[in-house]
């Protein structure tokens, strides 16, 4: 019996050893190497886990005191969440390659995101505002040339607008004329005239009755360019418009008042009704019920919302009143209410309300050649101020009648004009 393991004999120790080049069928790897000292393999050392990385919880039954199970989770390896535990270097197609599990990503910079969002919003609003301005400005019909008005009074402080409501049926269908009770008269005449003064002491709105007795001065024809001398003829104020349009009307108002008119604004029946409908109607408090078969008016007393058709009937009604002065007061009241409900922040920022309103009004609006959209906006906000307690509304002072015409109180009119020219607080009353 020898000390060699089973199957080994002394022949294994003889010169007939297996090695490189041996003819033996035994593999070279099975040969004995007695000159090499065999040492036990050192125990495998596991690398320390990286800092701030919690060791995942081991599944039940693994590494539970049994060294033969080693899941590898505590070896510090990098693995992906969507790759079955494989790292990015394993060619897996998980969505989180190379991310160390458990390590939180950088916190979002909300302050920076808010700044960027606010900047984008401001740029977008600026772009919309600029686009809206040029769109609306292009729709203004600058058909009135005030440079044709001769012998004009000196301009004073503040700004004076001559606001005219005409009975133009332009663009209206036969059905519209019937529905709105406008009739089918050719041409156009002034249905209402007002002077709006804006300045440092609040807006002042002065109505000029269409039946006012005025003198027609010398003027230059707006189309012919021919100069017509004054003859001292007096007539109703609306006759000036009927004779030679807006330019002669401005010339007549300036001549009889001495007040310089800076801008002219005119709107017809159809446009007026469309604006009211575009903003969803105008709320108005009517103190006394009245009817007028000619205008189609039929209003009970009290608060009510008027649509475009009703609004037009309200401002045109004259047969239900004893004097045209009552009619002009209704016109002032309604226009101020219209401006108050149109020139609002909610209307300006709401494109579904702003664009229909501007489109309805600008399509039928006629202004002077020097009118800017900015000046037009200031006019509407000044109209709003009339009802906001910051302004004054009145009829031009009347002294009596000349036949069927209304005669102005010249002393009061002179004082009123001086206060408007100097942009002073108006103290003159209409009565």
XYZ file of C-alpha atoms in Angstrom:
431
model
C 0.000 0.000 0.000
C 1.443 3.408 -0.924
C 0.682 6.969 0.093
C -0.530 8.042 -3.339
C -4.120 8.501 -4.137
C -6.132 5.781 -5.690
C -5.041 5.037 -9.244
C -1.596 6.502 -8.767
C 1.520 4.237 -8.656
C 5.194 4.650 -8.443
C 5.272 4.820 -12.168
C 3.867 8.254 -11.831
C 7.015 9.271 -10.072
C 9.348 7.756 -12.622
C 10.804 9.436 -15.647
C 7.767 8.380 -17.610
C 5.900 11.520 -16.640
C 3.249 13.244 -18.527
C 4.195 16.614 -19.920
C 4.511 18.635 -22.987
C 5.210 16.402 -25.890
C 4.189 13.271 -24.015
C 2.722 10.535 -26.104
C 0.442 9.567 -23.338
C -3.276 9.827 -23.836
C -3.558 11.511 -20.461
C -4.040 15.286 -20.816
C -1.197 17.581 -19.984
C -3.258 19.412 -17.417
C -3.489 16.273 -15.290
C 0.248 15.966 -14.672
C 1.746 16.317 -11.222
C 3.946 19.279 -10.408
C 5.595 18.302 -7.106
C 8.009 21.298 -7.231
C 5.117 23.806 -7.004
C 3.966 24.507 -3.514
C 0.203 24.637 -3.295
C -1.256 27.283 -1.077
C -4.845 27.710 -0.132
C -6.604 30.498 -2.084
C -7.103 33.635 -0.047
C -10.709 34.396 0.781
C -12.346 36.719 -1.757
C -12.604 40.263 -0.482
C -15.682 42.164 -1.348
C -15.280 45.856 -2.183
C -16.915 48.308 0.119
C -20.228 49.622 -1.140
C -20.207 53.202 -2.471
C -21.193 55.944 -0.132
C -24.800 57.126 0.002
C -25.986 53.964 -1.703
C -28.177 51.736 0.381
C -27.752 48.004 -0.123
C -30.930 46.593 -1.638
C -32.843 44.220 0.508
C -31.868 40.604 -0.303
C -34.556 38.225 -1.439
C -35.702 35.713 1.085
C -33.427 32.677 1.193
C -30.297 34.447 -0.137
C -27.243 35.236 1.967
C -29.072 34.062 5.015
C -25.996 32.769 6.748
C -25.324 30.440 3.880
C -22.112 31.302 2.006
C -23.080 29.309 -1.049
C -25.707 31.931 -1.997
C -24.315 35.276 -3.064
C -26.676 37.535 -4.959
C -24.008 40.038 -5.867
C -26.059 43.022 -4.682
C -23.416 43.998 -2.161
C -20.486 43.967 -4.566
C -20.869 47.580 -5.612
C -21.837 46.720 -9.182
C -23.735 49.249 -11.341
C -27.020 48.081 -12.707
C -29.984 49.555 -14.577
C -33.580 49.692 -13.470
C -35.102 48.606 -16.758
C -32.518 45.943 -17.668
C -33.082 43.123 -15.268
C -30.269 44.332 -13.019
C -27.698 44.632 -15.822
C -25.462 47.667 -16.160
C -25.122 49.868 -19.188
C -22.042 47.957 -20.284
C -24.016 44.728 -20.720
C -25.752 45.960 -23.859
C -29.187 45.865 -22.266
C -31.887 48.144 -23.585
C -33.257 49.347 -20.286
C -34.340 52.986 -20.014
C -32.130 53.841 -16.991
C -28.663 52.686 -17.994
C -25.761 53.721 -15.905
C -27.897 55.124 -13.088
C -26.893 54.077 -9.631
C -29.958 52.717 -7.933
C -30.973 54.700 -4.863
C -28.975 57.830 -5.733
C -31.447 60.775 -6.126
C -31.223 63.008 -9.223
C -30.731 66.784 -8.988
C -33.738 68.699 -7.656
C -35.615 70.745 -10.319
C -34.853 74.464 -10.307
C -38.423 75.737 -10.031
C -37.351 79.359 -9.732
C -35.571 79.170 -13.083
C -38.502 77.365 -14.687
C -40.939 80.004 -13.439
C -38.746 82.801 -14.812
C -38.530 81.122 -18.210
C -42.290 80.481 -18.246
C -43.053 84.083 -17.341
C -40.684 85.328 -20.046
C -42.342 83.126 -22.667
C -45.779 84.367 -21.585
C -44.718 88.023 -21.757
C -43.213 87.550 -25.226
C -46.376 85.784 -26.426
C -48.662 88.487 -25.062
C -46.443 91.179 -26.555
C -46.595 89.482 -29.925
C -50.381 89.196 -29.783
C -50.717 92.820 -28.663
C -48.493 94.131 -31.450
C -50.306 92.005 -34.013
C -53.693 93.175 -32.742
C -52.607 96.813 -32.858
C -51.511 96.680 -36.491
C -54.570 94.625 -37.478
C -56.956 97.124 -35.876
C -55.020 100.134 -37.140
C -55.280 98.834 -40.704
C -59.078 98.658 -40.422
C -59.535 102.333 -39.543
C -61.251 104.233 -42.347
C -59.386 107.554 -42.315
C -61.654 109.279 -44.827
C -62.011 112.733 -43.222
C -59.388 115.350 -44.098
C -59.424 118.131 -41.496
C -56.721 119.990 -43.423
C -59.538 121.103 -45.755
C -61.177 123.009 -42.896
C -60.327 126.711 -43.176
C -59.999 129.575 -40.698
C -59.677 127.326 -37.696
C -59.560 128.572 -34.084
C -56.375 128.177 -32.106
C -55.961 124.835 -30.378
C -56.209 124.830 -26.591
C -55.140 122.406 -23.885
C -56.427 118.851 -23.875
C -58.028 117.021 -26.814
C -61.428 117.612 -28.402
C -63.273 114.886 -30.322
C -66.362 115.509 -32.444
C -68.363 112.262 -32.183
C -71.087 111.798 -34.774
C -73.758 109.138 -35.078
C -74.980 109.043 -38.657
C -78.060 107.412 -40.127
C -75.984 105.780 -42.855
C -77.493 102.482 -44.066
C -74.319 101.489 -45.882
C -73.748 97.737 -45.794
C -77.234 97.019 -44.439
C -79.542 94.564 -46.187
C -83.253 95.166 -46.710
C -83.908 92.764 -43.849
C -81.532 94.731 -41.586
C -83.260 98.027 -42.405
C -86.657 96.533 -41.627
C -85.503 94.888 -38.406
C -83.739 98.036 -37.163
C -86.528 100.426 -38.268
C -84.065 102.631 -40.142
C -86.016 103.149 -43.338
C -84.330 103.271 -46.742
C -83.433 106.934 -47.226
C -80.543 107.578 -49.588
C -77.382 109.288 -48.426
C -76.717 109.953 -44.770
C -77.437 112.593 -42.173
C -76.257 113.188 -38.632
C -78.455 111.615 -36.015
C -76.413 112.751 -33.006
C -73.414 115.029 -32.387
C -71.265 115.379 -29.284
C -68.031 117.078 -28.276
C -65.840 115.009 -25.946
C -63.070 116.960 -24.209
C -60.289 115.038 -22.462
C -57.664 116.618 -20.220
C -56.271 116.834 -16.697
C -59.600 117.693 -15.069
C -61.596 114.714 -16.247
C -63.601 114.213 -19.437
C -66.507 116.444 -20.417
C -69.192 115.276 -22.852
C -71.298 118.022 -24.450
C -74.229 117.116 -26.719
C -75.061 119.353 -29.682
C -78.763 118.937 -30.570
C -79.294 118.354 -34.288
C -81.910 121.130 -34.268
C -79.434 123.722 -32.961
C -79.707 127.073 -34.747
C -76.271 127.808 -36.235
C -74.706 129.979 -38.947
C -73.082 128.279 -41.940
C -69.696 130.017 -42.437
C -67.472 130.243 -45.489
C -65.910 126.919 -46.394
C -63.984 125.019 -49.052
C -65.835 122.166 -50.720
C -64.437 118.806 -49.613
C -64.646 117.388 -53.143
C -64.586 120.419 -55.423
C -61.956 122.432 -53.545
C -64.000 125.525 -54.358
C -64.394 128.192 -51.683
C -67.925 129.159 -50.764
C -68.323 132.517 -48.988
C -70.434 132.852 -45.894
C -73.802 134.543 -46.341
C -74.913 134.732 -42.726
C -77.494 132.048 -43.355
C -78.682 130.219 -40.231
C -80.100 126.742 -40.231
C -80.161 123.528 -38.235
C -76.779 122.056 -37.348
C -77.395 118.772 -39.136
C -77.859 120.674 -42.406
C -74.115 121.411 -42.471
C -73.346 117.705 -42.644
C -76.001 117.146 -45.293
C -74.559 119.981 -47.431
C -70.879 118.974 -47.580
C -70.156 116.166 -45.128
C -67.842 115.944 -42.119
C -65.467 118.760 -43.112
C -68.244 121.362 -43.281
C -69.735 120.044 -40.051
C -66.388 120.522 -38.259
C -66.031 123.996 -39.799
C -69.542 124.952 -38.620
C -69.011 123.672 -35.067
C -65.666 125.483 -34.756
C -67.106 128.719 -36.192
C -70.132 128.781 -33.849
C -68.300 127.677 -30.686
C -64.718 128.929 -31.124
C -63.448 125.518 -29.971
C -60.747 123.726 -31.977
C -61.717 120.145 -32.958
C -58.726 117.777 -32.914
C -60.348 114.541 -34.106
C -63.492 113.383 -35.885
C -65.217 110.030 -35.222
C -68.355 108.801 -36.980
C -70.299 105.545 -36.764
C -73.378 104.414 -38.680
C -76.517 102.564 -37.599
C -75.304 99.122 -38.623
C -71.951 99.372 -36.850
C -73.550 100.693 -33.684
C -75.896 97.700 -33.425
C -73.085 95.230 -34.193
C -70.871 96.588 -31.404
C -73.659 96.177 -28.853
C -74.311 92.597 -29.962
C -70.571 91.789 -29.972
C -70.209 92.603 -26.271
C -73.363 90.694 -25.381
C -75.662 93.676 -24.878
C -75.540 96.790 -22.698
C -77.152 96.973 -19.264
C -79.117 100.176 -18.746
C -81.435 101.581 -16.092
C -84.399 103.280 -17.778
C -86.193 105.496 -15.254
C -89.461 105.821 -17.169
C -91.153 103.503 -19.687
C -91.706 104.807 -23.231
C -92.708 103.675 -26.727
C -92.011 104.979 -30.219
C -93.460 103.222 -33.266
C -91.074 105.062 -35.603
C -87.891 103.779 -33.945
C -89.397 100.534 -32.677
C -88.749 101.446 -29.038
C -90.870 99.735 -26.386
C -89.112 99.853 -23.019
C -90.435 99.224 -19.514
C -88.941 101.110 -16.607
C -86.053 99.567 -14.665
C -82.743 97.806 -15.282
C -82.510 95.775 -18.470
C -79.975 94.550 -21.017
C -80.424 95.969 -24.515
C -79.296 94.115 -27.627
C -78.176 95.882 -30.788
C -81.660 96.395 -32.190
C -83.045 97.702 -28.905
C -80.027 99.942 -28.331
C -80.447 101.593 -31.711
C -84.146 102.177 -31.030
C -83.260 103.697 -27.648
C -80.803 106.293 -28.978
C -82.923 107.196 -32.032
C -86.241 107.731 -30.249
C -87.432 111.341 -30.432
C -91.215 111.213 -30.880
C -91.717 109.883 -27.364
C -90.228 113.063 -25.879
C -91.298 116.696 -25.902
C -87.823 117.999 -26.741
C -84.771 116.840 -28.640
C -82.801 117.577 -25.464
C -84.319 114.503 -23.812
C -83.139 112.447 -26.750
C -79.568 113.749 -26.490
C -79.500 112.873 -22.789
C -80.491 109.308 -23.637
C -77.724 109.174 -26.228
C -75.155 110.378 -23.715
C -76.345 107.885 -21.140
C -76.209 104.963 -23.509
C -72.832 105.778 -25.085
C -71.260 106.185 -21.660
C -72.708 102.817 -20.582
C -71.470 101.217 -23.809
C -67.947 102.558 -23.271
C -68.015 101.526 -19.619
C -68.827 97.917 -20.503
C -66.509 97.777 -23.526
C -63.334 99.427 -22.209
C -62.694 96.802 -19.530
C -59.734 94.581 -18.681
C -61.833 91.429 -19.183
C -62.698 92.529 -22.730
C -59.139 93.493 -23.626
C -57.529 90.186 -22.523
C -60.298 87.976 -23.942
C -59.650 87.474 -27.684
C -63.081 85.867 -28.129
C -64.614 89.146 -26.985
C -62.035 91.694 -28.104
C -61.762 90.725 -31.771
C -65.526 90.565 -32.498
C -66.031 93.897 -30.714
C -63.210 95.653 -32.535
C -64.141 94.051 -35.837
C -67.778 95.155 -35.524
C -66.870 98.739 -34.667
C -63.858 99.325 -36.887
C -65.603 98.081 -40.023
C -68.098 100.947 -39.927
C -66.037 103.611 -38.167
C -64.967 106.742 -40.068
C -62.206 108.911 -38.582
C -59.915 111.750 -39.615
C -56.589 111.125 -41.322
C -54.567 111.995 -38.212
C -56.479 109.647 -35.892
C -54.348 106.892 -34.369
C -55.618 103.749 -32.732
C -54.071 105.012 -29.490
C -56.120 108.237 -29.656
C -59.255 106.233 -30.399
C -58.615 104.058 -27.357
C -58.141 107.135 -25.177
C -61.481 108.420 -26.425
C -63.305 105.246 -25.372
C -61.711 105.252 -21.934
C -62.609 108.928 -21.537
C -66.213 108.081 -22.409
C -66.078 105.452 -19.689
C -64.854 108.084 -17.243
C -67.949 110.194 -17.866
C -70.081 107.666 -15.975
C -67.338 106.776 -13.504
C -67.720 109.981 -11.521
C -64.584 111.582 -12.988
C -66.323 113.533 -15.733
C -69.279 115.682 -16.702
C -72.032 115.182 -19.257
C -74.360 117.943 -20.374
C -76.241 119.520 -23.268
C -74.887 122.729 -24.710
C -76.713 125.565 -22.853
C -79.961 126.549 -24.584
C -81.620 129.978 -24.288
C -84.835 129.364 -26.223
C -86.107 128.819 -29.738
C -85.774 130.449 -33.127
C -88.757 129.039 -34.931
C -88.378 125.266 -34.642
C -84.638 125.562 -33.981
C -82.915 125.627 -30.590
C -81.011 128.835 -29.811
C -77.807 128.525 -27.791
C -77.157 130.621 -24.701
C -74.199 132.552 -26.119
C -72.867 133.825 -22.766
C -72.818 130.359 -21.222
C -71.424 128.782 -24.382
C -68.579 131.296 -24.404
C -67.681 130.550 -20.779
C -67.936 126.792 -21.370
C -65.578 127.004 -24.339
C -63.040 129.053 -22.350
C -63.011 126.436 -19.595
C -62.532 123.638 -22.131
C -59.755 125.532 -23.957
C -57.875 126.098 -20.705
C -58.605 122.528 -19.573
C -60.296 123.799 -16.427
C -62.961 122.144 -14.336
C -66.299 122.794 -16.029
C -68.638 124.802 -13.825
C -71.141 125.898 -16.482
C -74.527 124.202 -16.324
C -76.885 123.575 -19.189
C -79.869 125.289 -17.498
